[in-house]
Amino acid sequence: MAAADASAFISLRNVDKYFGDFQALDDVSLDIGLGQKIVICGPSGSGKSTLIRCINRLETHDRGAISIDGVTLDDGAAARAVLRNNVGMVFQQFNLFPHLSILENLTLGPVRARGLDPQKSRELAEYYLERVKIPEQIDKYPHQLSGGQQQRVAIARALCMEPRIMLFDEPTSALDPEMIAEVLEVIEELAGSGMTMICVTHEMGFAGHVADQMVFMDHGRIVEMAPPDTFFSKPESERCRTFLQQILRH
Amino acid sequence: MSFRRLISPFALFPVLAFLGGCSGNWGWYVVNPSIPAGRRNLLFLLDGLYYTIALSVTAILISIILGLLVALPGLASQRPARVINRVYVELVRAVPILVLILWVYYGLPQVADISISVFWAGVLALAISDSAFQAEIFRAGIQSIDRGQHEAAHSISLSYVDKMRFVILPQAIKRILPALGNQLVYMLKMSSLVSVIGMEELTRRANELVVTEYRPLEIYTVLVLEYLVLILVVSAAVRWFEMRMGAADKR
């Protein structure tokens, strides 16, 4: 196995993850440098979501090591601090807090977890709502917004923690088709601003624009990893070729 | 709808008065407000309302806090915490309220070497007894909140306490409000048991008056009506509160 890449900001080394008897991650190793954009694809159940959920410890891996900025992820305070200061996440189902206004959704983390004062947090919220192009929705509640708007609020909520890495777990899979573009546009702009990103998605057009590296997973393993042009034009494995044919046929 | 429910107990009055007229067994004079002795008796009975309400409200507030504290370990991923929750709930549920009241009032002062007033003995016994049920209500309410809410709170690095306080409990409490209303009604009724240790609430007052007036039928009928009116008013208030919360939801 290759030695840890010294320049890697996030590093996964031989990571295994089980759900009962089912092995969700099988000996996964991956290095991601600051500013890199990784897009992960693969059939359902292949472990893509589990992989990024392990990176912010929504799931705990069973074997191997994951480190961010040199800090190994475990139950300790140092790992919690490194996650708080570095990692933001956007979910398939948005997971906004339905009982809180958009402003409260955005400021809860900055005020309670980062200890910023409310005025500074509000400015942060306004700034990032502007970035996701819905500043006028600040006093509404999540259910008053469309799915696309909700997902953009969720992106702004993650950005308000001012992370250095953003994890996207199928951010457009729960959206109506006409709303997918507005969300992808926001993510692309974010990528353009130099944010480090790991994104699980089936939007291959978007992946082609944004990704530095494409990762294909199957049965919990990383089967193929390549820059988009090679990845799409001449995938090495049969499994990846079949997958791409199926997904690109439409 | 709720207005009709409110006045329905009063509709019983003419029926009872009629019964009193047909049979020689009724003697309403004992609580007849138009004669001085009856009015005095009636006020004596109604005076118990204060302690019935004070007991129930204090006990329910304590049992909500206690119930929440018991519910939280029940949701933990560590097994010992869940065992503590189960043992508490099963033990407390197994003890009849009346027995608990007697034990807290007569037994606890000897065991713990403290003196405890009738009021606080009653509150403590009612609160402990109810807390097991509150704990189950809270557990169900918290479990009904989508896992994504916990994950989102984790993703913005909220501590466990902040996650519960700002994200999970506000949503869970809205869902368990009807059940909490039921518990309040239940508590109002169970507070009558505290009469056995001499708490001057509605039931005790009625018992005392029966001893001096020898008119159990009329006096206990009044007692029934007192509870009926009290509980219908409280139920209506709970429903009104729920409706308001529901309306606030549709903002």
XYZ file of N, CA and C in Angstrom, chain A:
750
model
N 0.844 -1.208 0.000
C 0.000 0.000 0.000
C 0.875 1.253 0.000
N 0.477 2.233 -0.750
C 1.281 3.447 -0.883
C 1.399 4.176 0.456
N 2.529 4.789 0.667
C 2.713 5.563 1.897
C 1.823 6.795 1.853
N 1.471 7.301 3.037
C 0.582 8.456 3.124
C 1.181 9.631 2.359
N 0.360 10.254 1.572
C 0.780 11.408 0.797
C 0.918 12.599 1.752
N 2.116 13.140 1.834
C 2.379 14.200 2.814
C 1.524 15.436 2.557
N 1.176 15.677 1.287
C 0.420 16.877 0.968
C -1.082 16.671 1.151
N -1.490 15.443 1.495
C -2.917 15.161 1.591
C -3.520 15.863 2.804
N -4.653 16.511 2.576
C -5.341 17.173 3.676
C -6.259 16.170 4.382
N -6.926 15.364 3.546
C -7.717 14.262 4.088
C -7.059 12.974 3.630
N -6.910 12.047 4.541
C -6.268 10.806 4.160
C -7.021 9.625 4.764
N -7.425 8.690 3.902
C -8.045 7.454 4.375
C -7.069 6.316 4.132
N -6.827 5.528 5.151
C -5.873 4.424 5.036
C -6.555 3.108 5.371
N -6.733 2.258 4.371
C -7.248 0.892 4.585
C -8.497 0.853 5.458
N -9.476 1.686 5.097
C -10.660 1.816 5.950
C -11.685 0.719 5.647
N -12.119 0.033 6.717
C -13.204 -0.958 6.627
C -14.376 -0.462 7.444
N -15.571 -0.755 6.960
C -16.771 -0.412 7.733
C -17.809 -1.508 7.537
N -18.338 -2.000 8.636
C -19.365 -3.046 8.570
C -20.676 -2.532 9.132
N -21.786 -2.935 8.516
C -23.102 -2.804 9.146
C -23.558 -4.228 9.442
N -23.388 -4.675 10.665
C -23.654 -6.077 10.961
C -22.668 -6.937 10.184
N -23.194 -7.848 9.347
C -22.328 -8.706 8.544
C -21.972 -8.083 7.206
N -22.712 -7.019 6.858
C -22.510 -6.417 5.545
C -21.309 -5.486 5.572
N -20.370 -5.740 4.645
C -19.188 -4.875 4.605
C -19.448 -3.708 3.660
N -19.595 -2.505 4.237
C -19.935 -1.329 3.438
C -18.700 -0.684 2.829
N -17.572 -0.744 3.549
C -16.311 -0.242 3.001
C -15.265 -1.337 3.144
N -14.534 -1.561 2.078
C -13.586 -2.672 2.051
C -12.214 -2.130 1.651
N -11.370 -1.905 2.649
C -9.981 -1.520 2.397
C -9.868 -0.277 1.513
N -10.546 0.772 1.935
C -10.555 2.000 1.138
C -9.403 2.912 1.551
N -8.593 3.297 0.572
C -7.539 4.286 0.821
C -7.688 5.405 -0.188
N -7.555 6.634 0.296
C -7.805 7.782 -0.579
C -7.104 8.998 0.023
N -6.426 9.779 -0.827
C -5.816 11.021 -0.354
C -6.411 12.190 -1.114
N -6.758 13.221 -0.373
C -7.351 14.395 -1.005
C -6.606 15.622 -0.525
N -6.088 16.397 -1.479
C -5.356 17.608 -1.117
C -6.298 18.793 -0.998
N -5.835 19.847 -0.325
C -6.645 21.058 -0.207
C -6.956 21.607 -1.596
N -8.205 21.981 -1.809
C -8.606 22.557 -3.083
C -9.021 21.523 -4.106
N -8.785 20.242 -3.813
C -9.182 19.204 -4.772
C -10.688 18.982 -4.763
N -11.204 18.571 -5.922
C -12.623 18.233 -6.027
C -12.751 16.789 -6.497
N -13.355 15.992 -5.632
C -13.509 14.573 -5.929
C -14.985 14.286 -6.154
N -15.325 13.617 -7.220
C -16.702 13.164 -7.394
C -16.721 11.640 -7.312
N -17.590 11.136 -6.447
C -17.689 9.693 -6.255
C -18.975 9.199 -6.897
N -18.881 8.157 -7.714
C -20.081 7.561 -8.266
C -20.009 6.046 -8.118
N -21.105 5.418 -8.436
C -21.165 3.959 -8.294
C -22.595 3.547 -8.036
N -22.872 2.253 -8.201
C -24.244 1.781 -7.992
C -24.666 1.945 -6.539
N -25.974 1.864 -6.298
C -26.433 2.039 -4.920
C -25.951 0.867 -4.075
N -25.613 1.165 -2.832
C -25.062 0.130 -1.956
C -23.586 -0.098 -2.158
N -22.947 0.753 -2.965
C -21.530 0.531 -3.244
C -20.630 1.141 -2.179
N -21.222 1.927 -1.251
C -20.433 2.469 -0.151
C -20.055 3.934 -0.292
N -20.577 4.601 -1.349
C -20.173 5.996 -1.570
C -20.620 6.910 -0.437
N -21.895 6.769 -0.041
C -22.379 7.609 1.057
C -21.663 7.280 2.349
N -21.478 5.988 2.596
C -20.794 5.560 3.822
C -19.404 6.172 3.887
N -18.740 6.242 2.730
C -17.389 6.802 2.697
C -17.384 8.241 3.192
N -18.273 9.074 2.629
C -18.195 10.476 3.074
C -18.782 10.650 4.472
N -19.708 9.760 4.852
C -20.249 9.861 6.228
C -19.186 9.473 7.261
N -18.250 8.622 6.848
C -17.152 8.287 7.764
C -16.199 9.475 7.914
N -16.106 10.296 6.855
C -15.166 11.415 6.915
C -15.612 12.467 7.936
N -16.947 12.636 8.133
C -17.318 13.557 9.229
C -17.889 12.816 10.442
N -17.614 11.533 10.482
C -17.953 10.709 11.665
C -19.434 10.607 11.963
N -20.259 10.705 10.918
C -21.658 10.312 11.080
C -21.703 8.795 11.220
N -20.724 8.138 10.600
C -20.501 6.711 10.840
C -19.082 6.577 11.372
N -18.880 5.588 12.245
C -17.518 5.355 12.712
C -16.980 4.129 11.988
N -15.761 4.277 11.427
C -15.181 3.160 10.688
C -14.676 2.112 11.673
N -14.588 0.862 11.200
C -14.213 -0.232 12.104
C -12.720 -0.528 12.088
N -12.091 -0.347 10.920
C -10.645 -0.591 10.835
C -10.019 0.462 9.943
N -8.695 0.611 10.061
C -7.999 1.596 9.261
C -7.999 2.941 9.951
N -7.557 3.965 9.231
C -7.457 5.288 9.850
C -7.908 6.365 8.875
N -8.570 7.364 9.419
C -8.927 8.542 8.633
C -8.322 9.740 9.353
N -7.616 10.579 8.598
C -7.104 11.786 9.247
C -7.424 13.016 8.412
N -7.652 14.101 9.117
C -7.910 15.384 8.473
C -6.930 16.391 9.055
N -6.185 17.058 8.170
C -5.204 18.053 8.610
C -4.249 17.451 9.659
N -3.919 16.189 9.470
C -2.967 15.538 10.362
C -3.555 14.979 11.645
N -4.847 15.214 11.866
C -5.473 14.722 13.097
C -6.256 13.449 12.798
N -5.954 12.383 13.517
C -6.654 11.125 13.308
C -8.045 11.193 13.930
N -9.040 10.757 13.166
C -10.418 10.831 13.662
C -10.701 9.713 14.657
N -11.110 10.123 15.870
C -11.548 9.172 16.890
C -12.594 9.900 17.748
N -12.855 9.410 18.949
C -13.871 10.042 19.786
C -13.347 11.233 20.584
N -12.101 11.568 20.393
C -11.484 12.591 21.229
C -11.861 14.015 20.852
N -11.467 14.941 21.713
C -11.794 16.354 21.534
C -11.057 16.951 20.335
N -9.833 16.486 20.085
C -9.058 17.029 18.966
C -9.759 16.719 17.642
N -10.287 15.487 17.529
C -11.003 15.105 16.309
C -12.279 15.937 16.160
N -12.981 16.140 17.278
C -14.197 16.960 17.207
C -13.866 18.379 16.747
N -12.776 18.928 17.271
C -12.392 20.291 16.903
C -12.019 20.372 15.425
N -11.305 19.356 14.946
C -10.865 19.412 13.553
C -12.070 19.275 12.611
N -13.077 18.491 13.016
C -14.300 18.385 12.210
C -15.066 19.709 12.236
N -15.163 20.288 13.429
C -15.922 21.538 13.576
C -15.311 22.639 12.725
N -13.975 22.684 12.690
C -13.305 23.782 11.992
C -13.105 23.536 10.505
N -13.363 22.308 10.047
C -12.979 22.010 8.669
C -14.048 21.411 7.773
N -15.018 20.719 8.350
C -15.868 19.892 7.500
C -17.331 20.327 7.535
N -17.880 20.599 6.370
C -19.313 20.902 6.251
C -19.969 19.810 5.434
N -21.288 19.610 5.647
C -21.943 18.532 4.909
C -23.319 18.959 4.411
N -23.649 18.484 3.208
C -24.966 18.726 2.621
C -25.598 17.370 2.335
N -26.863 17.212 2.774
C -27.519 15.908 2.703
C -28.484 15.828 1.519
N -28.762 14.600 1.126
C -29.743 14.371 0.075
C -31.104 14.973 0.443
N -31.505 14.756 1.710
C -32.841 15.211 2.151
C -32.814 16.591 2.796
N -31.835 17.387 2.543
C -31.647 18.761 3.052
C -31.459 18.801 4.573
N -32.431 18.157 5.291
C -32.370 18.131 6.762
C -32.277 19.515 7.385
N -33.036 20.460 6.841
C -33.131 21.753 7.520
C -33.932 21.558 8.797
N -33.782 22.480 9.747
C -34.547 22.401 10.989
C -35.904 23.067 10.753
N -36.980 22.277 10.681
C -38.267 22.827 10.214
C -38.888 23.854 11.159
N -38.524 23.794 12.444
C -39.135 24.697 13.413
C -38.378 26.011 13.526
N -37.290 26.163 12.790
C -36.490 27.386 12.862
C -36.561 28.136 11.535
N -36.487 29.460 11.618
C -36.465 30.262 10.399
C -35.152 30.017 9.659
N -35.089 30.488 8.409
C -33.864 30.301 7.629
C -32.680 30.927 8.376
N -32.882 32.156 8.892
C -31.805 32.822 9.637
C -31.356 31.967 10.821
N -32.342 31.431 11.566
C -31.987 30.616 12.744
C -31.286 29.322 12.337
N -31.722 28.741 11.206
C -31.038 27.558 10.688
C -29.553 27.854 10.440
N -29.302 29.058 9.908
C -27.937 29.392 9.516
C -27.071 29.819 10.691
N -27.679 30.437 11.706
C -26.862 30.990 12.794
C -26.690 30.027 13.972
N -27.493 28.962 14.002
C -27.418 28.047 15.149
C -25.994 27.506 15.347
N -25.403 27.002 14.278
C -24.046 26.452 14.361
C -23.015 27.511 14.741
N -22.977 28.621 13.993
C -22.006 29.670 14.346
C -22.123 30.139 15.801
N -23.358 30.339 16.290
C -23.513 30.850 17.658
C -23.190 29.774 18.690
N -23.766 28.570 18.511
C -23.631 27.557 19.568
C -22.333 26.757 19.471
N -21.898 26.451 18.244
C -20.724 25.584 18.127
C -19.428 26.387 17.958
N -19.528 27.538 17.267
C -18.298 28.315 17.056
C -18.166 29.454 18.057
N -19.254 29.743 18.763
C -19.193 30.783 19.791
C -19.134 32.200 19.244
N -19.608 32.390 18.000
C -19.642 33.750 17.452
C -20.800 34.532 18.075
N -20.674 35.853 18.104
C -21.794 36.613 18.647
C -22.889 36.717 17.586
N -24.146 36.925 18.019
C -25.294 36.856 17.109
C -25.185 37.824 15.920
N -24.640 39.018 16.177
C -24.547 39.995 15.097
C -23.602 39.498 14.000
N -22.454 39.006 14.410
C -21.472 38.468 13.453
C -22.073 37.267 12.709
N -22.802 36.422 13.431
C -23.416 35.247 12.819
C -24.456 35.650 11.784
N -25.195 36.710 12.098
C -26.217 37.193 11.168
C -25.556 37.686 9.877
N -24.465 38.405 10.029
C -23.757 38.905 8.838
C -23.258 37.739 7.979
N -22.766 36.726 8.677
C -22.313 35.516 7.988
C -23.471 34.872 7.217
N -24.614 34.766 7.883
C -25.799 34.162 7.260
C -26.221 34.959 6.042
N -26.235 36.277 6.178
C -26.639 37.131 5.053
C -25.666 36.968 3.886
N -24.372 36.901 4.214
C -23.359 36.776 3.182
C -23.543 35.471 2.393
N -23.745 34.375 3.113
C -23.831 33.086 2.414
C -25.182 32.885 1.732
N -26.242 33.493 2.272
C -27.526 33.429 1.561
C -27.414 34.163 0.237
N -26.655 35.261 0.243
C -26.368 35.994 -0.977
C -25.629 35.086 -1.964
N -24.645 34.360 -1.451
C -23.849 33.475 -2.313
C -24.710 32.380 -2.946
N -25.728 31.891 -2.214
C -26.581 30.859 -2.808
C -27.823 31.482 -3.461
N -27.809 32.806 -3.542
C -28.773 33.583 -4.348
C -30.210 33.569 -3.830
N -30.383 33.473 -2.512
C -31.737 33.617 -1.975
C -31.742 34.507 -0.715
N -31.133 35.706 -0.806
C -31.076 36.563 0.391
C -32.466 36.967 0.892
N -33.439 36.979 -0.019
C -34.774 37.477 0.368
C -35.550 36.467 1.222
N -35.026 35.247 1.351
C -35.776 34.215 2.091
C -35.395 34.145 3.565
N -34.603 35.077 4.035
C -33.957 34.947 5.345
C -34.930 34.767 6.515
N -36.119 35.388 6.421
C -37.057 35.303 7.555
C -38.137 34.243 7.366
N -38.053 33.484 6.273
C -39.070 32.449 6.056
C -38.726 31.174 6.812
N -39.643 30.193 6.692
C -39.406 28.880 7.287
C -39.162 27.875 6.162
N -38.442 26.793 6.443
C -38.073 25.843 5.388
C -39.247 25.393 4.517
N -40.418 25.090 5.142
C -41.514 24.540 4.332
C -42.089 25.561 3.352
N -41.716 26.836 3.492
C -42.217 27.841 2.556
C -41.356 27.929 1.302
N -40.249 27.186 1.295
C -39.334 27.250 0.153
C -39.479 26.017 -0.728
N -39.074 26.177 -1.998
C -39.047 25.016 -2.894
C -37.880 24.112 -2.505
N -37.890 22.893 -3.049
C -36.817 21.955 -2.743
C -35.439 22.512 -3.093
N -35.354 23.137 -4.260
C -34.077 23.697 -4.693
C -33.600 24.796 -3.759
N -34.554 25.627 -3.333
C -34.194 26.695 -2.388
C -33.768 26.117 -1.044
N -34.496 25.069 -0.599
C -34.131 24.446 0.683
C -32.719 23.884 0.639
N -32.390 23.245 -0.489
C -31.056 22.662 -0.576
C -29.995 23.755 -0.611
N -30.330 24.897 -1.218
C -29.361 25.995 -1.226
C -29.189 26.572 0.172
N -30.300 26.617 0.943
C -30.180 27.034 2.351
C -29.283 26.056 3.102
N -29.460 24.751 2.813
C -28.643 23.742 3.497
C -27.164 23.937 3.168
N -26.879 24.307 1.917
C -25.489 24.585 1.542
C -24.977 25.804 2.312
N -25.823 26.843 2.389
C -25.422 28.049 3.128
C -25.217 27.730 4.607
N -26.079 26.850 5.152
C -25.937 26.492 6.565
C -24.565 25.846 6.822
N -24.175 24.966 5.896
C -22.861 24.323 6.055
C -21.739 25.358 5.901
N -21.917 26.285 4.944
C -20.859 27.279 4.696
C -20.698 28.253 5.859
N -21.778 28.481 6.600
C -21.708 29.394 7.754
C -20.752 28.891 8.827
N -20.428 27.611 8.780
C -19.414 27.094 9.718
C -18.008 27.374 9.165
N -17.951 27.977 7.975
C -16.697 28.303 7.286
C -15.724 27.120 7.238
N -16.214 26.019 6.626
C -15.374 24.819 6.545
C -14.356 24.943 5.411
N -13.358 24.085 5.442
C -12.405 24.029 4.331
C -12.734 22.886 3.367
N -13.575 21.953 3.843
C -14.003 20.850 2.986
C -15.517 20.796 3.012
N -16.118 20.588 1.866
C -17.561 20.372 1.834
C -17.837 18.962 1.320
N -18.704 18.250 2.063
C -19.127 16.922 1.645
C -20.559 17.034 1.110
N -20.781 16.493 -0.068
C -22.134 16.507 -0.644
C -22.590 15.069 -0.835
N -23.681 14.715 -0.171
C -24.200 13.347 -0.291
C -25.428 13.345 -1.201
N -25.213 13.085 -2.473
C -26.277 13.130 -3.481
C -27.167 14.363 -3.327
N -26.590 15.549 -3.487
C -27.319 16.778 -3.159
C -28.520 17.065 -4.063
N -28.594 16.402 -5.223
C -29.716 16.715 -6.118
C -30.665 15.538 -6.313
N -30.420 14.436 -5.601
C -31.222 13.232 -5.859
C -32.666 13.344 -5.395
N -32.933 14.235 -4.420
C -34.301 14.361 -3.923
C -35.036 15.539 -4.569
N -34.414 16.119 -5.604
C -35.000 17.333 -6.196
C -35.784 17.029 -7.460
N -36.823 17.850 -7.692
C -37.511 17.791 -8.972
C -36.529 18.247 -10.054
N -36.648 17.658 -11.258
C -35.651 17.930 -12.312
C -35.402 19.420 -12.568
N -36.464 20.227 -12.510
C -36.257 21.638 -12.873
C -35.469 22.398 -11.801
N -35.268 21.780 -10.652
C -34.539 22.477 -9.583
C -33.097 22.022 -9.458
N -32.753 20.983 -10.214
C -31.406 20.425 -10.090
C -30.362 21.442 -10.535
N -30.675 22.145 -11.636
C -29.687 23.058 -12.220
C -29.294 24.160 -11.245
N -30.285 24.733 -10.537
C -29.974 25.857 -9.646
C -29.054 25.429 -8.512
N -29.217 24.187 -8.056
C -28.360 23.701 -6.965
C -26.955 23.390 -7.490
N -26.902 22.730 -8.658
C -25.590 22.405 -9.233
C -24.798 23.660 -9.545
N -25.512 24.695 -9.999
C -24.857 25.958 -10.324
C -24.149 26.535 -9.084
N -24.875 26.494 -7.956
C -24.293 26.994 -6.701
C -23.060 26.181 -6.309
N -23.163 24.846 -6.477
C -22.025 23.992 -6.101
C -20.841 24.249 -7.037
N -21.126 24.448 -8.313
C -20.049 24.727 -9.269
C -19.336 26.029 -8.942
N -20.120 27.043 -8.563
C -19.488 28.315 -8.188
C -18.604 28.152 -6.966
N -19.100 27.323 -6.047
C -18.333 27.055 -4.835
C -17.008 26.367 -5.191
N -17.110 25.417 -6.133
C -15.907 24.717 -6.588
C -14.938 25.715 -7.216
N -15.505 26.660 -7.983
C -14.676 27.666 -8.645
C -13.945 28.555 -7.653
N -14.514 28.709 -6.450
C -13.888 29.574 -5.451
C -12.766 28.859 -4.703
N -12.510 27.589 -5.060
C -11.354 26.898 -4.474
C -11.666 25.996 -3.304
N -12.950 25.805 -3.013
C -13.344 24.922 -1.907
C -12.949 23.479 -2.200
N -12.441 22.795 -1.193
C -12.199 21.358 -1.308
C -13.542 20.644 -1.234
N -13.798 19.725 -2.160
C -15.114 19.100 -2.171
C -15.030 17.608 -2.429
N -15.913 16.882 -1.724
C -16.126 15.481 -2.062
C -17.622 15.350 -2.307
N -17.978 14.930 -3.483
C -19.383 14.948 -3.859
C -19.801 13.582 -4.399
N -20.833 13.029 -3.777
C -21.435 11.811 -4.315
C -22.595 12.245 -5.211
N -22.542 11.891 -6.467
C -23.630 12.300 -7.364
C -23.680 11.404 -8.595
N -24.844 11.415 -9.241
C -24.985 10.730 -10.516
C -25.095 11.714 -11.673
N -24.904 13.012 -11.346
C -24.965 14.041 -12.387
C -23.621 14.097 -13.104
N -23.494 13.283 -14.158
C -22.175 13.113 -14.764
C -21.701 14.337 -15.540
N -22.665 15.105 -16.095
C -22.278 16.341 -16.787
C -21.599 17.289 -15.819
N -22.244 17.469 -14.679
C -21.711 18.305 -13.608
C -20.353 17.776 -13.145
N -20.274 16.462 -12.981
C -19.028 15.854 -12.512
C -17.880 16.169 -13.480
N -18.195 16.085 -14.765
C -17.172 16.359 -15.780
C -16.620 17.774 -15.678
N -17.486 18.758 -15.365
C -17.022 20.145 -15.222
C -16.170 20.344 -13.994
N -16.632 19.740 -12.893
C -16.148 20.141 -11.580
C -14.975 19.301 -11.077
N -15.022 17.987 -11.368
C -14.098 17.085 -10.669
C -12.655 17.196 -11.157
N -11.705 17.094 -10.224
C -10.306 16.850 -10.571
C -10.105 15.356 -10.743
N -10.784 14.613 -9.868
C -10.665 13.160 -9.877
C -12.059 12.560 -9.801
N -12.286 11.543 -10.628
C -13.514 10.764 -10.517
C -13.169 9.472 -9.766
N -14.063 9.101 -8.844
C -13.851 7.848 -8.133
C -15.046 6.957 -8.412
N -14.796 5.708 -8.814
C -15.901 4.764 -9.012
C -15.811 3.694 -7.937
N -16.903 3.498 -7.221
C -16.918 2.493 -6.159
C -17.894 1.371 -6.481
N -17.566 0.186 -6.027
C -18.476 -0.956 -6.155
C -18.182 -1.934 -5.020
N -19.210 -2.450 -4.396
C -19.056 -3.396 -3.284
C -18.093 -2.899 -2.210
N -18.167 -1.616 -1.905
C -17.357 -1.080 -0.820
C -15.902 -0.810 -1.164
N -15.535 -1.028 -2.433
C -14.135 -0.809 -2.817
C -14.048 0.321 -3.831
N -12.900 1.006 -3.804
C -12.627 1.959 -4.875
C -12.093 1.155 -6.056
N -12.884 1.093 -7.140
C -12.529 0.253 -8.281
C -11.684 1.038 -9.268
N -12.006 2.325 -9.372
C -11.301 3.105 -10.392
C -11.226 4.555 -9.958
N -10.105 5.177 -10.256
C -9.934 6.579 -9.900
C -9.109 7.242 -10.983
N -9.650 8.296 -11.597
C -8.964 8.928 -12.722
C -9.506 10.335 -12.925
N -8.756 11.201 -13.589
C -9.303 12.508 -13.974
C -10.472 12.285 -14.922
N -11.446 13.219 -14.962
C -12.693 12.993 -15.701
C -12.494 12.603 -17.172
N -11.550 13.258 -17.870
C -11.455 12.956 -19.300
C -11.082 11.493 -19.545
N -10.082 10.981 -18.824
C -9.747 9.559 -18.952
C -10.872 8.681 -18.428
N -11.444 9.097 -17.304
C -12.476 8.305 -16.642
C -13.658 8.046 -17.578
N -14.108 9.104 -18.252
C -15.280 8.944 -19.111
C -14.925 8.333 -20.457
N -13.719 8.655 -20.992
C -13.402 8.176 -22.340
C -12.886 6.733 -22.336
N -11.991 6.405 -21.419
C -11.523 5.013 -21.419
C -11.402 4.427 -20.007
N -12.541 4.131 -19.425
C -12.513 3.488 -18.100
C -11.849 2.122 -18.199
N -11.049 1.784 -17.184
C -10.271 0.549 -17.259
C -11.087 -0.698 -16.956
N -11.930 -0.611 -15.873
C -12.606 -1.834 -15.452
C -13.916 -2.038 -16.213
N -14.237 -3.299 -16.376
C -15.481 -3.668 -17.052
C -16.690 -3.143 -16.290
N -16.613 -3.277 -14.947
C -17.716 -2.890 -14.074
C -18.034 -1.397 -14.229
N -16.982 -0.584 -14.299
C -17.142 0.860 -14.422
C -17.699 1.211 -15.799
N -17.216 0.484 -16.817
C -17.689 0.723 -18.183
C -19.195 0.475 -18.265
N -19.639 -0.641 -17.714
C -21.066 -0.980 -17.727
C -21.885 0.089 -17.002
N -21.369 0.494 -15.829
C -22.069 1.494 -15.032
C -22.242 2.797 -15.814
N -21.136 3.231 -16.443
C -21.188 4.492 -17.177
C -22.126 4.395 -18.376
N -22.110 3.240 -19.038
C -23.024 3.048 -20.172
C -24.472 3.194 -19.724
N -24.770 2.543 -18.575
C -26.140 2.587 -18.087
C -26.554 4.008 -17.723
N -25.634 4.706 -17.052
C -26.008 6.004 -16.516
C -25.995 7.087 -17.579
N -25.139 6.911 -18.632
C -25.015 7.942 -19.654
C -25.972 7.724 -20.823
N -26.661 6.575 -20.811
C -27.548 6.258 -21.929
C -28.689 7.283 -22.026
N -29.093 7.812 -20.874
C -30.236 8.736 -20.890
C -29.829 10.151 -21.254
